[in-house]
C-alpha cells in the first residue's frame, strides 16, 4: 500500500518553512505521495523519519538512468500493470543495434538513422533514445573501434553488448564516463560484470535463461555485490514466451514486492524474427506490455514513426491528456473569407476536428484555445472554455487581422453559451456548429461568410 | 514463481454465419494473449472491409490491392474472400451517410443481398453511425441478408431499439457501439439483452481510435472491459469485441501523406501497413476478437502475430 | 367475473370448436391425413397452435392432437343457476376458441375458398411479422388494435381508423356486425388499406381474428427468442405479449358468443377488450396489465381509453410549433430590441409550477390559455404568464415534481427565438420578434412541454395537461398554491436526513475519466459536482433504471459516526472495480469518499491549524494549504481515496453531515470571500443552529491571509472553536 500524503506529513517537521520550495509541509507531502518530489527535498528531515519514509516510499520498480547529460534516458519506475490505473511513467526507449561485423556503410547508415530518426508530434520530441553497440567478432580492438566511432557520431547513450568481461572493460573505457547500459551479466560472468558496473557507474543488464527463479537468484547476488541500477533480460527469444515472462516479472515486482524483479526490462524483437515488419509488430507488443529497452535491427523512418507514436499513446497519462499548442491553425490555405472555427486544445479533439476540416476540402481557420488539454465538454464544465476565456483569446490571437468577416463557429455541444458569447465578443456573430466532428464537412460545404 | 492469476470469468462464445463457414469468436478464460493462464479456443479473426460505393479519399497504398474491384461490392467481397482469405466480410453502407450519399434502405438492400449471397464466409453489415439514418437503413439491410446470421452494427444508444430489433427479428447478431465508455458499453448491453437479444448474439463495438488518434483511450477502455469480465465476472462485459480499424487508420495524416510530401516519414505503403498492423495488434492485446481491416499486408502481419502469440511453442 | 361473459365465451368456444371439427373432418375425408397444411411463407406452422402447444402442424393428420387439446379445454356450459363461474374456465375457453379458429382458417387454405380475396389479406407471412415487429419493439409503432365488428356508420369507421393511424397503431380487422365489417366500411369510403398504411383486413369471419394472435405469437417467438416446448414456454409467450406487445381488442357493435370467446382468447395474451356497447365489464386487473374488459365507451373516446387501459406510450416525433426546436438554440439570447414580448423578470407576475394529479383528473394532452393570446399583446411589453403543468403517471411520485419542473428551462430554451431563465416564481421569458412573425403563440409553450415531457420521461409521465395563465387575476389562486408548494418542497428537502431513508444512490457518470470513482448520494450529501441531490438521483433511477444512478440499500450500520454501512461498502467495492474497499461518508481523514474531478469545492485539512479550509473552483489564488485549486484538484481527483482531502458540492458544506466524524462545520477555518458571500445565508443559518451565531466571521478568507500561519493568528484572535477540538491527525 502506497503511503498517503498524510502518512508522509506526519514524519515531516510541520514547520511550513518553505525551504523545500513548496509553501507547506502538507503540500510537499502530497507531492512526494504523487511521485512528483523526492524526500531529499526537505533539508530538515530527521534521520529516523528519512529511513522510515524511504523504505516505505521506495518504488516497487526502480527507475534506472542510462547515459549522462541531456540525452540520458530514465526507464522503469512503473507503478501499475494497466495504464488506466494511473499511468505508465517513463516511456520505453528503442535502440538500433550496430555490430562490429557490419561494413562501414551499414554502420554509417544506422548511425545516421540514430541521429535523424526524430519527429515532433503534439509538442513532443519523438526519438529512439539509445543505440546498441554489439561485439560479434570477439575481437576487442574491433569492438573498441566501433564504440569510439559511435561515441564520436552520436550523443545517444549506448548499450554495450558483449559477454566477455575483459572485452567489456575495454569497451567501457572507450565509452568513457557515459554510463552506458552494460549487456549483460549472466550466471557465468556476473561477478566480473558487477564489478565493472560499479567501477564505471553504469547500469547493468542481467540476462537470464528463461527461468525466472534462476533470474531472481542471479539478481540477488548482483544486488549483494552492491549494484543498484539493473535492467532485466528474461532470456527468452520468442514473443509468446517473452510476453509470459514480462507479465510475470511486472506482477511479481508490483504485487509480490519481489525486489529482485523490481527493475526495467530489455527485450530483443530483432532477435525474435528476421522479418523487419514482424520485428516492428513484436516491438509494439513490448511497448504495451512492459518492455523498457527495445532493441531493433534498424530505425527506418516508415517503421520507426509508427512505433514512436504507439509509445506516445501508451505512455500518455490518462488523467492528463496530451495538448496541442494554442493558436491559429490554417487548414488548406484559407483566405479572408474562409470560415473560422474554435475548439479545445485537447490533442484528440484537435486531430479529429482538423482531420474533418481537411476532409471537407473547404479552407478554414481553426482557432485552438488553451483549455489545459481538456475536451470541449469537459473544459466547458470546468470553466475553461467559456465566454470570459474565449473573448480575450479571440481578440488576442490575431484572427481579426486574418478574416474580413466576423463569424465564429463554436462546437455544437456549446450551443448553450452561444448567446452569452455573442454578447461579450464584441463585433462577432456566433454560429453553432455541428455536435459531432463527422458532420463538419457538410456544415462547411454550405457555410457562407 | 507464484504469480499466475486465476480468473473467475469467461468471454462468451458468439457464432457469426451458419454452417461450415460459420466463425466463432470469444471463449477466452484469461486476459487477452495470456495463454499461460487460460484457454483461448477461438483466435481473433479478421474481416476485410467492402464499401457499397467506390471510396474517394483512400491513399494510393490502400487502393492498389483493390484497384480492379472498387466499384463492384460483390467482386470486391469475393476478392477479399478468395484472394486475401478474409475470415469475414464487413460491408460498410457508407453511401447511406446523409451528408454524402444519403441513399436509403431500399437503395442498398439489393447490394447487401448480392454480397450476402455471393460470399461463403460470414457477413458483417455496418451503417454510418448516424443514429436516425441507421434506424431507417439497418432494418432493410438486416432483411436483405436474412438467413445468413450476420453481424449488424453499429447499434447506438439512440437507436438501439430499432437496430437491435432488426438483428433480433431477422436472426442476426448485433454490435452495440459505445463512445469509449465502459459504463455506456455495459448499459447498452443491458438494454439490448432486455430487449430480447441473447447475450451470445452481442459483440461490443467500443469505438476504435487509430494509432495516434485516440488509440490509447480505446485500448484502456477495452482493457478495463476485459478486466471486469475476467476478474469480476461481470456478465455484461463478457461479450467479444469488434474494432473498425481500416477506416480509422487510413484517414490518419501520417498514413495518407506520400513520401514525396514528407520524405522524413519514409515509404508510404510500409508506413500505412504498419500503422494498421500496430493498431490491430495493440487492440488484440486489449481484447479485440474481430478486427475489421483494409490492407492485405497488414492483415498478414496481424495473422502472423496472432499465430506467434497463440501457437504452440515453448 | 361476470357470469354473462363467462357463459357467452364458453358457448362461443363450443360453437367454434364444432365448426373447426366439421371443417377438419370434411378436409380429412376429401384429402387424407397426409395432405400438407400450412399458412403461406411461415416457419412457424400454425403459429398459435405451435406457440401454445408446441405442435408442428405440417399435415392434416397433425391437426388431430390440436383439436383434441382444444376439446379438452372446453369447459361445460354453465347451468343457468350456477352462481359464479371460474375465470380460469373462461380463459381456457378462449384458448380453445383460438385453436379452433386457426384450424377453421387453415382448412380454408386446404379446401377453399382462399382467404385472400378482394380486400382480405388472410394469413401474414414471416417477413411482414419481422418488419412490423421491429416497429413494435422500437416503439415507433406503439401497439396494435384488433377490431371485431363494424362501426355504427362509415364515417365513424373512417374516423376511428384515422385516429389509430395518427398514433401509428396498426389496425387489424375481422368479423362482422349485422353482415358488415369495418373493412367494408373503409372500402366504401375509398380508404386505401394494406400493411404499408397500417390498416390490415384479415377476413370477414370472426375466425380471421386469430391471424392477429398468430402475429402476436410469432412476435414473441422471434423477438422474445422463445422456442415452444410446453406449458412453460407457452406461458412465456403469453407473458411476452402481455409485457411487450401493446395490443388491445376493440369490440364494435353486438358482441355475440363467438366474439366473446375470441376476446377471452385475447385476454390470455394480456390484450384488454374495449367495447362501444354496454357489455359487462371486467375491471379488476390480473391477467392484463390493467383492466380486462371496459365497456360502453363512446366511439370518439375509444382510442384514448384503449391507449390508457393498455398503458401505451405514443411517441411524438415532431413538436407542432412554427419555429425550429433543438439543442442548437438553447444558448441564444434575445436582446431587448429583438424582443416581441416578455414575461416575469420582475416586470410582470410569472411562475412555472408542475404538480402531480390523479390519472382521472387529467384531460390528456389538453393545453389551455387562460387570458389573452399573443395576438392581443403589444410589442415591447411585459405580460403575466403562469405555467401550470399537471402530470399523472402510474410511477409518478410527488418527489419528482421539482425534477421535472426544472426541465422547463432547458426545454423552453430549445425553441428558436424563445428565451427562458430562472425558475419557480422568479422566472423570466422572452419571445423574439422573429418567433412572433413565424406565428409562435402562448399555446406553443404548452406544445413544447407536452411533447418533450412525454417523450423524455415516458417512465414517469403517462398523462399531461397544461394551463397557461396570461390573466393576472385568474392566475392568483394558482400562484399562491404554487408558492405554498415551493415552501413545502424546500421543507421536505431540508427535513430529509440520512437516517430517514434506507436507500442512497450511486452515481458513476464520471467513470469515463475517473474509472473507479463512485459518488454515494445521500439526502445530506449531494453529488460532489453539485448537480445531483438525492431526489434527483432517485428520479434519474426511475427514469432510466439501467443508468448511472443505482439504488444502494444502506444495510447494517458499521460506524454511525463516520457514516459507514455494509450495503454502501459492497456497492462501492463493486462499482469501483474493487479498488475501494470501504468508505466513510462523513469523514475526511479515514477512508474518505473518492473524488472524480467535477467537484465544486475541495476541502483540505490545515493540520497545524487543526482545521479545514474549503476552496471553490472559481477561486484561482493561493490557499493556506500551499496549493491553488488547480493543483489541489490534481491531487484529489481521479477516483482515489486521499485522506485529508475531499471534493464536495457547495451545498454539502452546510449539511449536518459535513465531515461529522472530525467535528463537522466548526472545523472550517478558511474559505474564499466569494464563496462565503455566495453561501452567506446558509452559513449563517448553520452557525446559528450550532449555537455559534458569530462563527461565520471567525472563518478567515484571502483578505485575512493565504498562509496557514496567518490563519492561525486570526483563529487565536477570534477564538476559533477548532483550537479546542481534538487533533485532526489523531
PDB file of C-alpha atoms in Angstrom, chain B residues 14-123:
ATOM      1  CA  UNK B  14     -20.535 -15.962 -30.351  1.00  0.00           C
ATOM      2  CA  UNK B  15     -21.022 -17.527 -33.743  1.00  0.00           C
ATOM      3  CA  UNK B  16     -21.459 -15.477 -36.891  1.00  0.00           C
ATOM      4  CA  UNK B  17     -22.709 -17.154 -40.046  1.00  0.00           C
ATOM      5  CA  UNK B  18     -24.217 -20.589 -40.422  1.00  0.00           C
ATOM      6  CA  UNK B  19     -22.968 -23.993 -41.453  1.00  0.00           C
ATOM      7  CA  UNK B  20     -19.407 -24.988 -42.300  1.00  0.00           C
ATOM      8  CA  UNK B  21     -18.084 -21.498 -42.802  1.00  0.00           C
ATOM      9  CA  UNK B  22     -19.521 -20.057 -39.592  1.00  0.00           C
ATOM     10  CA  UNK B  23     -16.970 -18.294 -37.433  1.00  0.00           C
ATOM     11  CA  UNK B  24     -16.944 -18.489 -33.647  1.00  0.00           C
ATOM     12  CA  UNK B  25     -15.191 -15.852 -31.564  1.00  0.00           C
ATOM     13  CA  UNK B  26     -14.687 -15.420 -27.828  1.00  0.00           C
ATOM     14  CA  UNK B  27     -14.453 -18.157 -25.239  1.00  0.00           C
ATOM     15  CA  UNK B  28     -11.294 -16.810 -23.608  1.00  0.00           C
ATOM     16  CA  UNK B  29     -10.712 -17.675 -19.968  1.00  0.00           C
ATOM     17  CA  UNK B  30      -7.822 -15.281 -19.352  1.00  0.00           C
ATOM     18  CA  UNK B  31      -6.756 -11.773 -20.274  1.00  0.00           C
ATOM     19  CA  UNK B  32      -6.018 -11.408 -23.992  1.00  0.00           C
ATOM     20  CA  UNK B  33      -2.983 -13.407 -25.195  1.00  0.00           C
ATOM     21  CA  UNK B  34      -2.238 -14.650 -21.681  1.00  0.00           C
ATOM     22  CA  UNK B  35      -2.106 -18.209 -22.959  1.00  0.00           C
ATOM     23  CA  UNK B  36      -0.108 -19.169 -19.886  1.00  0.00           C
ATOM     24  CA  UNK B  37      -3.128 -18.599 -17.682  1.00  0.00           C
ATOM     25  CA  UNK B  38      -6.137 -19.776 -19.609  1.00  0.00           C
ATOM     26  CA  UNK B  39      -7.609 -21.012 -22.822  1.00  0.00           C
ATOM     27  CA  UNK B  40      -8.391 -19.094 -25.984  1.00  0.00           C
ATOM     28  CA  UNK B  41     -10.335 -21.607 -28.039  1.00  0.00           C
ATOM     29  CA  UNK B  42     -11.011 -19.126 -30.841  1.00  0.00           C
ATOM     30  CA  UNK B  43      -8.353 -16.842 -32.240  1.00  0.00           C
ATOM     31  CA  UNK B  44      -9.060 -13.230 -33.118  1.00  0.00           C
ATOM     32  CA  UNK B  45     -10.417 -13.099 -36.671  1.00  0.00           C
ATOM     33  CA  UNK B  46     -10.084 -10.581 -39.439  1.00  0.00           C
ATOM     34  CA  UNK B  47     -12.859  -9.137 -41.521  1.00  0.00           C
ATOM     35  CA  UNK B  48     -11.939  -7.203 -44.628  1.00  0.00           C
ATOM     36  CA  UNK B  49     -13.794  -4.026 -45.480  1.00  0.00           C
ATOM     37  CA  UNK B  50     -16.015  -3.698 -48.509  1.00  0.00           C
ATOM     38  CA  UNK B  51     -17.841  -0.466 -49.321  1.00  0.00           C
ATOM     39  CA  UNK B  52     -21.160  -0.082 -51.079  1.00  0.00           C
ATOM     40  CA  UNK B  53     -19.756   2.704 -53.256  1.00  0.00           C
ATOM     41  CA  UNK B  54     -16.342   3.426 -54.650  1.00  0.00           C
ATOM     42  CA  UNK B  55     -14.303   5.212 -51.986  1.00  0.00           C
ATOM     43  CA  UNK B  56     -12.945   8.592 -52.960  1.00  0.00           C
ATOM     44  CA  UNK B  57     -10.376   9.574 -50.416  1.00  0.00           C
ATOM     45  CA  UNK B  58      -8.221   6.489 -49.998  1.00  0.00           C
ATOM     46  CA  UNK B  59      -4.470   6.844 -50.290  1.00  0.00           C
ATOM     47  CA  UNK B  60      -2.729   5.044 -53.121  1.00  0.00           C
ATOM     48  CA  UNK B  61      -1.365   2.257 -50.917  1.00  0.00           C
ATOM     49  CA  UNK B  62      -4.865   1.263 -49.857  1.00  0.00           C
ATOM     50  CA  UNK B  63      -6.329   1.437 -53.331  1.00  0.00           C
ATOM     51  CA  UNK B  64      -3.705  -0.710 -55.023  1.00  0.00           C
ATOM     52  CA  UNK B  65      -4.840  -4.099 -53.671  1.00  0.00           C
ATOM     53  CA  UNK B  66      -8.427  -3.450 -54.760  1.00  0.00           C
ATOM     54  CA  UNK B  67      -7.978  -1.239 -57.805  1.00  0.00           C
ATOM     55  CA  UNK B  68      -9.896  -3.605 -60.093  1.00  0.00           C
ATOM     56  CA  UNK B  69     -12.908  -4.166 -57.833  1.00  0.00           C
ATOM     57  CA  UNK B  70     -13.538  -0.899 -56.007  1.00  0.00           C
ATOM     58  CA  UNK B  71     -16.713  -0.100 -57.889  1.00  0.00           C
ATOM     59  CA  UNK B  72     -18.301  -3.529 -57.533  1.00  0.00           C
ATOM     60  CA  UNK B  73     -19.043  -4.600 -53.950  1.00  0.00           C
ATOM     61  CA  UNK B  74     -19.684  -8.222 -54.967  1.00  0.00           C
ATOM     62  CA  UNK B  75     -16.393  -8.627 -56.839  1.00  0.00           C
ATOM     63  CA  UNK B  76     -14.659  -6.772 -54.060  1.00  0.00           C
ATOM     64  CA  UNK B  77     -16.071  -9.112 -51.420  1.00  0.00           C
ATOM     65  CA  UNK B  78     -15.136 -12.160 -53.469  1.00  0.00           C
ATOM     66  CA  UNK B  79     -11.613 -10.879 -53.894  1.00  0.00           C
ATOM     67  CA  UNK B  80     -11.314 -10.446 -50.124  1.00  0.00           C
ATOM     68  CA  UNK B  81     -12.662 -13.936 -49.609  1.00  0.00           C
ATOM     69  CA  UNK B  82     -10.792 -15.817 -52.301  1.00  0.00           C
ATOM     70  CA  UNK B  83      -7.554 -13.930 -52.756  1.00  0.00           C
ATOM     71  CA  UNK B  84      -6.927 -12.322 -49.381  1.00  0.00           C
ATOM     72  CA  UNK B  85      -8.528 -15.146 -47.377  1.00  0.00           C
ATOM     73  CA  UNK B  86     -10.617 -12.895 -45.159  1.00  0.00           C
ATOM     74  CA  UNK B  87     -12.365 -14.675 -42.275  1.00  0.00           C
ATOM     75  CA  UNK B  88     -15.367 -12.435 -42.808  1.00  0.00           C
ATOM     76  CA  UNK B  89     -16.553  -9.547 -44.927  1.00  0.00           C
ATOM     77  CA  UNK B  90     -17.619  -6.248 -43.404  1.00  0.00           C
ATOM     78  CA  UNK B  91     -19.902  -4.409 -45.777  1.00  0.00           C
ATOM     79  CA  UNK B  92     -19.929  -0.708 -44.931  1.00  0.00           C
ATOM     80  CA  UNK B  93     -23.000   1.153 -46.097  1.00  0.00           C
ATOM     81  CA  UNK B  94     -21.108   4.419 -46.466  1.00  0.00           C
ATOM     82  CA  UNK B  95     -23.370   5.738 -49.187  1.00  0.00           C
ATOM     83  CA  UNK B  96     -26.258   5.988 -46.752  1.00  0.00           C
ATOM     84  CA  UNK B  97     -24.489   8.772 -44.864  1.00  0.00           C
ATOM     85  CA  UNK B  98     -26.832  11.769 -45.049  1.00  0.00           C
ATOM     86  CA  UNK B  99     -24.004  14.170 -45.708  1.00  0.00           C
ATOM     87  CA  UNK B 100     -22.514  12.228 -48.600  1.00  0.00           C
ATOM     88  CA  UNK B 101     -24.749   9.824 -50.479  1.00  0.00           C
ATOM     89  CA  UNK B 102     -27.884   9.703 -48.364  1.00  0.00           C
ATOM     90  CA  UNK B 103     -29.102   6.558 -50.042  1.00  0.00           C
ATOM     91  CA  UNK B 104     -31.888   4.874 -48.161  1.00  0.00           C
ATOM     92  CA  UNK B 105     -32.561   1.346 -47.021  1.00  0.00           C
ATOM     93  CA  UNK B 106     -34.400   0.325 -50.147  1.00  0.00           C
ATOM     94  CA  UNK B 107     -31.485   1.520 -52.316  1.00  0.00           C
ATOM     95  CA  UNK B 108     -28.843  -0.533 -50.553  1.00  0.00           C
ATOM     96  CA  UNK B 109     -30.869  -3.655 -49.789  1.00  0.00           C
ATOM     97  CA  UNK B 110     -30.060  -5.205 -53.192  1.00  0.00           C
ATOM     98  CA  UNK B 111     -26.335  -4.598 -52.633  1.00  0.00           C
ATOM     99  CA  UNK B 112     -26.479  -6.230 -49.213  1.00  0.00           C
ATOM    100  CA  UNK B 113     -28.354  -9.174 -50.646  1.00  0.00           C
ATOM    101  CA  UNK B 114     -25.991  -9.559 -53.574  1.00  0.00           C
ATOM    102  CA  UNK B 115     -22.921  -9.546 -51.347  1.00  0.00           C
ATOM    103  CA  UNK B 116     -24.535 -11.850 -48.790  1.00  0.00           C
ATOM    104  CA  UNK B 117     -25.492 -14.341 -51.476  1.00  0.00           C
ATOM    105  CA  UNK B 118     -22.149 -14.205 -53.260  1.00  0.00           C
ATOM    106  CA  UNK B 119     -19.851 -14.973 -50.350  1.00  0.00           C
ATOM    107  CA  UNK B 120     -19.427 -18.166 -48.372  1.00  0.00           C
ATOM    108  CA  UNK B 121     -17.814 -16.568 -45.340  1.00  0.00           C
ATOM    109  CA  UNK B 122     -19.847 -14.710 -42.687  1.00  0.00           C
ATOM    110  CA  UNK B 123     -21.031 -11.165 -43.228  1.00  0.00           C
TER     111      UNK B 123
END
